[in-house]
């Protein structure tokens, strides 16, 4: 049992600037598994950007071209569980042997191996055996190897042997084509302005992009309502609200101080210099807007100020952004940086 999902094919994996390198590397590996310098092929990127899909697509394509090859897809979590079971049952060697016989091994979300030294050790041996025998290894991770934490150095250096290819946030055009492809496959008609609206507003996660379209279709069919822009607005808003990661006050201070090219200590300092005061007030304003923290807590985290200072900052930002064009641009720029 290869555990491959045939729906996760290359055909269904729409190409764009954000994934071109990873997708082409995947195609190259599928054409000649174990026979390219992309071994291992490591696909990395944020949540919902298509790592699992692409990893499956490579496996599905290999199985198609080389039916005699054994291809196995497994999540790092399941791999770890199997390893732990094998130790309990005293058949660690059988476990290793089983994996050493595979032609194409795909392990998803290897960041899960962080800190799990036993599993890392066994994987190291399996990896070496496969690699030496010209077998293909495909890995996915939420981070590039250089940013991985608590993974043994010798394993990290193996990860870097082949190619690390990043999946980035898809641009607007790619988001639109992903949605159109999905609607086409599901046999659903949707007006272009609605597709554009959804693609414009959900930017950083393909899973959420598809999720919004699915609930839009469901809402309209349950309630026998037409799919309108108004309905799309309501759903996208809920989606963006529910799934938006809570930005932290630390993160806001970092974004604001980066924007004004100062460090966080300066932003928090007691100085009365106008541009620093304004930066600090903006940080407070966005902390109020984007977090659930109280005024008092915002004040204490941004340079140990009291709640009245934060309240004053929020009012000042409101006033200035309606009277001062330059200031309004600051607000808009920072707002954008915080909401992608
Ligand atoms: P990840 O493993 O990176 O979290 P997934 O592979 O689970 O992401 O992808 C999330 C969803 O987005 C899946 O339904 C997948 O089919 C879809 N998806 C991601 N990228 C693309 C793409 N380029 N074309 C079509 N669908 C995509
Ligand atoms: Mg995944």
Coordinates of C-alpha atoms and ligand atoms in Angstrom, one line a residue:
X1 CA 0.0 0.0 0.0
X2 CA 1.6 3.2 -1.2
X3 CA -0.8 5.5 0.7
X4 CA -0.8 7.8 -2.3
X5 CA -3.8 10.0 -3.1
X6 CA -4.5 10.0 -6.8
X7 CA -6.3 13.3 -6.7
X8 CA -3.1 15.0 -5.6
X9 CA -1.7 14.8 -9.2
X10 CA 0.6 17.2 -11.1
X11 CA -2.2 17.9 -13.4
X12 CA -4.2 19.4 -10.4
X13 CA -1.2 21.2 -9.1
X14 CA -1.4 24.5 -10.8
X15 CA 1.8 26.2 -11.8
X16 CA 2.8 29.7 -10.8
X17 CA 5.9 31.7 -10.0
X18 CA 5.4 30.7 -6.3
X19 CA 5.9 27.0 -7.0
X20 CA 7.7 26.8 -10.4
X21 CA 11.0 25.6 -9.1
X22 CA 9.6 23.0 -6.7
X23 CA 7.1 21.8 -9.3
X24 CA 9.7 21.4 -12.0
X25 CA 12.1 19.6 -9.6
X26 CA 9.3 17.3 -8.7
X27 CA 8.7 16.5 -12.4
X28 CA 12.4 15.9 -12.9
X29 CA 12.5 13.5 -10.0
X30 CA 9.4 11.7 -11.2
X31 CA 10.9 11.2 -14.6
X32 CA 14.1 9.7 -13.2
X33 CA 13.7 8.7 -9.5
X34 CA 17.0 8.3 -7.8
X35 CA 18.7 9.4 -11.1
X36 CA 18.9 13.1 -10.6
X37 CA 21.0 15.2 -8.3
X38 CA 17.8 16.2 -6.5
X39 CA 18.2 13.5 -3.9
X40 CA 16.8 14.1 -1.4
X41 CA 14.3 16.5 -2.8
X42 CA 13.1 18.7 0.1
X43 CA 10.0 20.8 -0.4
X44 CA 9.5 23.4 2.2
X45 CA 7.0 26.2 2.9
X46 CA 4.2 27.5 5.1
X47 CA 0.9 25.8 6.0
X48 CA -1.5 25.1 3.2
X49 CA 0.9 26.0 0.4
X50 CA 0.8 22.6 -1.3
X51 CA 3.7 20.5 0.2
X52 CA 1.6 17.4 0.8
X53 CA -0.1 17.7 -2.6
X54 CA 3.2 18.1 -4.5
X55 CA 4.8 15.2 -2.6
X56 CA 1.9 13.0 -3.5
X57 CA 2.0 14.1 -7.1
X58 CA 5.6 13.0 -7.5
X59 CA 4.7 9.6 -6.0
X60 CA 1.6 9.2 -8.2
X61 CA 3.6 10.1 -11.3
X62 CA 6.4 7.7 -10.5
X63 CA 3.9 4.9 -9.8
X64 CA 2.4 5.7 -13.2
X65 CA 5.7 5.6 -15.1
X66 CA 7.3 2.8 -13.1
X67 CA 4.6 0.5 -11.8
X68 CA 7.2 -2.0 -10.6
X69 CA 8.8 0.5 -8.2
X70 CA 7.7 0.5 -4.5
X71 CA 6.7 4.0 -3.6
X72 CA 5.7 4.8 0.0
X73 CA 4.2 8.0 1.3
X74 CA 4.2 8.5 5.1
X75 CA 3.9 11.4 7.5
X76 CA 6.9 11.9 9.8
X77 CA 4.4 11.5 12.7
X78 CA 3.2 8.1 11.6
X79 CA 6.8 7.1 10.8
X80 CA 7.7 8.0 14.4
X81 CA 4.8 6.1 15.8
X82 CA 5.7 3.0 13.8
X83 CA 9.3 3.2 15.0
X84 CA 8.2 3.5 18.7
X85 CA 5.9 0.5 18.2
X86 CA 8.7 -1.5 16.7
X87 CA 10.9 -0.8 19.6
X88 CA 8.2 -1.9 22.0
X89 CA 7.7 -5.1 20.1
X90 CA 11.3 -5.7 19.9
X91 CA 11.5 -5.6 16.1
X92 CA 13.4 -2.5 15.4
X93 CA 15.4 -4.3 12.8
X94 CA 12.4 -5.4 10.8
X95 CA 11.2 -1.8 10.8
X96 CA 14.6 -0.7 9.4
X97 CA 14.7 -3.5 6.9
X98 CA 11.2 -2.8 5.6
X99 CA 12.1 0.9 4.8
X100 CA 15.4 -0.1 3.3
X101 CA 13.6 -2.1 0.6
X102 CA 11.6 0.9 -0.7
X103 CA 12.5 2.5 -4.0
X104 CA 10.9 5.9 -3.4
X105 CA 10.4 7.1 0.1
X106 CA 8.3 10.2 0.7
X107 CA 8.3 11.5 4.3
X108 CA 5.9 14.5 4.9
X109 CA 6.5 17.1 7.6
X110 CA 10.0 16.1 8.8
X111 CA 9.9 19.0 11.2
X112 CA 8.0 16.6 13.3
X113 CA 11.2 14.7 14.0
X114 CA 12.5 17.7 16.0
X115 CA 13.9 16.6 19.3
X116 CA 13.1 12.9 18.6
X117 CA 16.6 11.6 18.6
X118 CA 15.7 7.9 18.4
X119 CA 13.6 8.3 15.3
X120 CA 16.2 10.6 13.8
X121 CA 18.8 8.0 14.4
X122 CA 16.9 5.3 12.7
X123 CA 15.9 7.6 9.8
X124 CA 19.6 8.4 9.4
X125 CA 20.4 4.8 8.8
X126 CA 17.5 4.2 6.4
X127 CA 18.4 7.4 4.5
X128 CA 22.0 6.4 4.0
X129 CA 21.0 2.9 2.8
X130 CA 18.5 4.2 0.3
X131 CA 20.8 7.0 -0.9
X132 CA 23.8 4.7 -1.4
X133 CA 21.6 2.4 -3.4
X134 CA 20.3 5.1 -5.7
X135 CA 16.8 5.1 -4.3
X136 CA 14.9 8.4 -4.2
X137 CA 14.0 10.2 -1.0
X138 CA 11.5 13.1 -1.0
X139 CA 10.9 15.2 2.1
X140 CA 8.7 18.0 3.1
X141 CA 9.1 20.5 5.9
X142 CA 7.6 23.8 7.1
X143 CA 11.1 25.3 7.2
X144 CA 14.3 25.3 5.2
X145 CA 17.1 23.0 6.6
X146 CA 19.0 26.0 7.9
X147 CA 16.1 27.0 10.1
X148 CA 15.3 23.6 11.4
X149 CA 15.5 23.2 15.2
X150 CA 16.6 20.2 17.2
X151 CA 17.5 18.0 14.2
X152 CA 20.9 16.4 14.4
X153 CA 23.6 18.0 12.4
X154 CA 24.4 14.8 10.4
X155 CA 20.8 14.5 9.3
X156 CA 20.6 18.2 8.4
X157 CA 23.7 17.9 6.3
X158 CA 22.0 15.0 4.4
X159 CA 18.9 17.1 3.9
X160 CA 21.1 19.6 2.1
X161 CA 22.7 17.1 -0.2
X162 CA 20.0 17.3 -2.8
X163 CA 17.7 20.2 -3.6
X164 CA 15.6 22.3 -1.2
X165 CA 12.8 24.0 -3.1
X166 CA 10.5 26.5 -1.5
X167 CA 6.7 26.8 -2.0
X168 CA 5.9 30.5 -1.6
X169 CA 2.5 32.3 -1.3
X170 CA 0.8 32.1 -4.7
X171 CA 0.3 35.4 -6.4
X172 CA -3.2 36.6 -7.4
X173 CA -3.2 35.0 -10.9
X174 CA -2.2 31.6 -9.5
X175 CA -4.9 31.9 -6.8
X176 CA -7.5 32.6 -9.4
X177 CA -6.4 29.6 -11.6
X178 CA -6.4 27.3 -8.6
X179 CA -10.0 28.3 -7.8
X180 CA -11.1 28.0 -11.4
X181 CA -9.6 24.6 -11.7
X182 CA -11.3 23.5 -8.5
X183 CA -14.7 24.8 -9.6
X184 CA -14.3 23.2 -13.0
X185 CA -13.5 19.8 -11.4
X186 CA -16.5 20.1 -9.1
X187 CA -18.7 21.2 -12.0
X188 CA -19.7 24.5 -10.3
X189 CA -20.3 27.7 -12.1
X190 CA -19.3 30.9 -10.4
X191 CA -19.1 34.5 -11.7
X192 CA -15.6 35.8 -12.2
X193 CA -16.1 38.8 -10.0
X194 CA -16.8 36.5 -7.1
X195 CA -13.8 34.3 -7.8
X196 CA -11.6 37.5 -8.0
X197 CA -13.0 38.7 -4.7
X198 CA -12.2 35.6 -2.9
X199 CA -8.7 35.3 -4.5
X200 CA -8.0 38.9 -3.7
X201 CA -8.8 38.5 0.0
X202 CA -7.4 35.2 0.9
X203 CA -3.7 35.3 0.2
X204 CA -1.5 33.1 2.2
X205 CA -3.0 29.7 2.3
X206 CA -4.4 27.6 -0.5
X207 CA -6.3 25.4 1.8
X208 CA -8.2 28.4 3.2
X209 CA -8.7 29.7 -0.3
X210 CA -10.4 26.4 -1.3
X211 CA -12.2 26.3 2.1
X212 CA -13.8 29.7 1.5
X213 CA -15.1 28.6 -1.9
X214 CA -16.5 25.3 -0.5
X215 CA -18.4 27.1 2.2
X216 CA -19.7 29.7 -0.3
X217 CA -21.1 26.9 -2.5
X218 CA -22.5 25.1 0.5
X219 CA -24.1 28.2 1.9
X220 CA -25.7 29.1 -1.3
X221 CA -27.1 25.6 -1.9
X222 CA -28.4 25.0 1.7
X223 CA -30.1 28.4 1.7
X224 CA -31.1 28.2 -1.9
X225 CA -29.5 31.6 -2.4
X226 CA -27.7 32.8 -5.4
X227 CA -24.0 33.2 -5.1
X228 CA -23.6 36.9 -4.9
X229 CA -20.8 39.2 -4.0
X230 CA -22.6 40.1 -0.8
X231 CA -22.7 36.5 0.3
X232 CA -19.0 36.1 -0.7
X233 CA -18.2 39.1 1.5
X234 CA -19.8 37.6 4.5
X235 CA -18.1 34.3 4.1
X236 CA -14.7 35.7 3.3
X237 CA -14.9 37.9 6.3
X238 CA -15.8 35.0 8.6
X239 CA -13.0 33.0 7.1
X240 CA -10.4 35.7 7.4
X241 CA -11.5 36.4 11.0
X242 CA -11.6 32.8 12.1
X243 CA -8.3 31.7 10.6
X244 CA -6.2 34.9 11.0
X245 CA -3.4 34.0 13.3
X246 CA -3.4 36.3 16.2
X247 CA -0.5 38.6 15.7
X248 CA 1.5 39.2 18.8
X249 CA 2.4 42.5 20.3
X250 CA 6.1 41.6 19.9
X251 CA 5.5 41.0 16.2
X252 CA 3.7 44.3 15.8
X253 CA 6.6 46.1 17.5
X254 CA 9.0 44.4 15.2
X255 CA 7.1 45.3 12.0
X256 CA 6.6 48.9 13.0
X257 CA 10.2 49.4 14.1
X258 CA 11.5 47.6 10.9
X259 CA 9.2 49.9 8.9
X260 CA 10.8 53.0 10.4
X261 CA 14.3 51.4 10.4
X262 CA 14.8 51.7 14.1
X263 CA 15.3 49.0 16.7
X264 CA 12.7 47.9 19.2
X265 CA 14.6 49.5 22.1
X266 CA 14.4 52.8 20.4
X267 CA 10.7 52.4 19.8
X268 CA 10.1 51.7 23.5
X269 CA 12.5 54.4 24.8
X270 CA 11.4 57.4 26.8
X271 CA 12.5 59.9 24.1
X272 CA 10.1 62.6 23.0
X273 CA 11.5 62.8 19.5
X274 CA 8.5 63.1 17.2
X275 CA 9.2 60.3 14.8
X276 CA 9.9 57.8 17.6
X277 CA 6.8 58.9 19.5
X278 CA 4.8 58.3 16.3
X279 CA 6.2 54.9 15.7
X280 CA 5.4 54.0 19.3
X281 CA 1.9 55.3 19.0
X282 CA 1.4 53.3 15.8
X283 CA 2.6 50.1 17.5
X284 CA 0.0 50.8 20.3
X285 CA -2.7 51.5 17.8
X286 CA -2.1 48.2 15.9
X287 CA -1.8 46.2 19.1
X288 CA -5.3 47.5 20.1
X289 CA -6.6 46.8 16.6
X290 CA -5.1 43.3 16.0
X291 CA -4.8 41.7 19.4
X292 CA -7.2 41.1 22.3
X293 CA -4.9 42.6 24.8
X294 CA -6.2 45.2 27.3
X295 CA -4.9 48.8 27.1
X296 CA -3.0 48.3 30.3
X297 CA -1.3 45.2 29.0
X298 CA -0.5 46.8 25.6
X299 CA 1.1 49.8 27.6
X300 CA 3.2 47.5 29.8
X301 CA 4.5 45.6 26.8
X302 CA 5.3 48.7 24.7
X303 CA 7.8 50.5 26.9
X304 CA 6.0 50.2 30.2
X305 CA 3.4 52.9 29.6
X306 CA 0.0 53.1 31.3
X307 CA -3.4 52.5 29.8
X308 CA -4.2 56.2 29.4
X309 CA -1.1 56.6 27.2
X310 CA -2.3 53.8 25.0
X311 CA -5.7 55.3 24.7
X312 CA -4.2 58.6 23.8
X313 CA -2.0 57.0 21.2
X314 CA -5.0 55.3 19.6
X315 CA -6.9 58.6 19.4
X316 CA -3.8 60.4 18.0
X317 CA -3.4 57.8 15.3
X318 CA -7.1 58.1 14.4
X319 CA -6.8 61.9 14.2
X320 CA -3.6 62.0 12.3
X321 CA -4.6 59.5 9.7
X322 CA -7.6 61.6 8.8
X323 CA -5.7 64.9 8.6
X324 CA -2.2 63.9 7.5
X325 CA -1.7 62.2 4.2
X326 CA 1.8 61.0 4.9
X327 CA 0.7 59.6 8.2
X328 CA -2.2 57.8 6.6
X329 CA 0.2 56.1 4.3
X330 CA 2.2 54.8 7.3
X331 CA -1.0 53.3 8.7
X332 CA -1.9 51.7 5.4
X333 CA 1.6 50.3 4.7
X334 CA 2.0 48.8 8.2
X335 CA -1.6 47.5 8.1
X336 CA -0.7 45.6 4.9
X337 CA 2.4 44.2 6.4
X338 CA 0.5 42.9 9.4
X339 CA -2.3 41.3 7.5
X340 CA -0.5 39.2 4.9
Ligands
LIG1 P1 0.6 21.8 3.0 O1 0.9 20.3 3.0 O2 1.7 22.7 2.5 O3 0.1 22.3 4.3 P2 -1.4 20.9 1.1 O4 -0.6 20.2 0.2 O5 -2.2 20.1 2.1 O6 -0.6 22.0 1.9 O7 -2.4 21.9 0.3 C1 -3.5 22.5 0.8 C2 -4.6 22.5 -0.2 O8 -4.3 23.4 -1.3 C3 -4.8 21.1 -0.9 O9 -6.2 20.9 -1.1 C4 -4.1 21.3 -2.2 O10 -4.6 20.5 -3.2 C5 -4.3 22.7 -2.5 N1 -3.2 23.3 -3.3 C6 -2.0 23.8 -2.9 N2 -1.3 24.3 -3.9 C7 -2.0 24.1 -5.0 C8 -1.7 24.4 -6.4 N3 -0.6 24.9 -6.8 N4 -2.7 24.0 -7.3 C9 -3.8 23.4 -6.9 N5 -4.1 23.1 -5.6 C10 -3.2 23.5 -4.7
LIG2 MG1 0.9 19.0 4.5

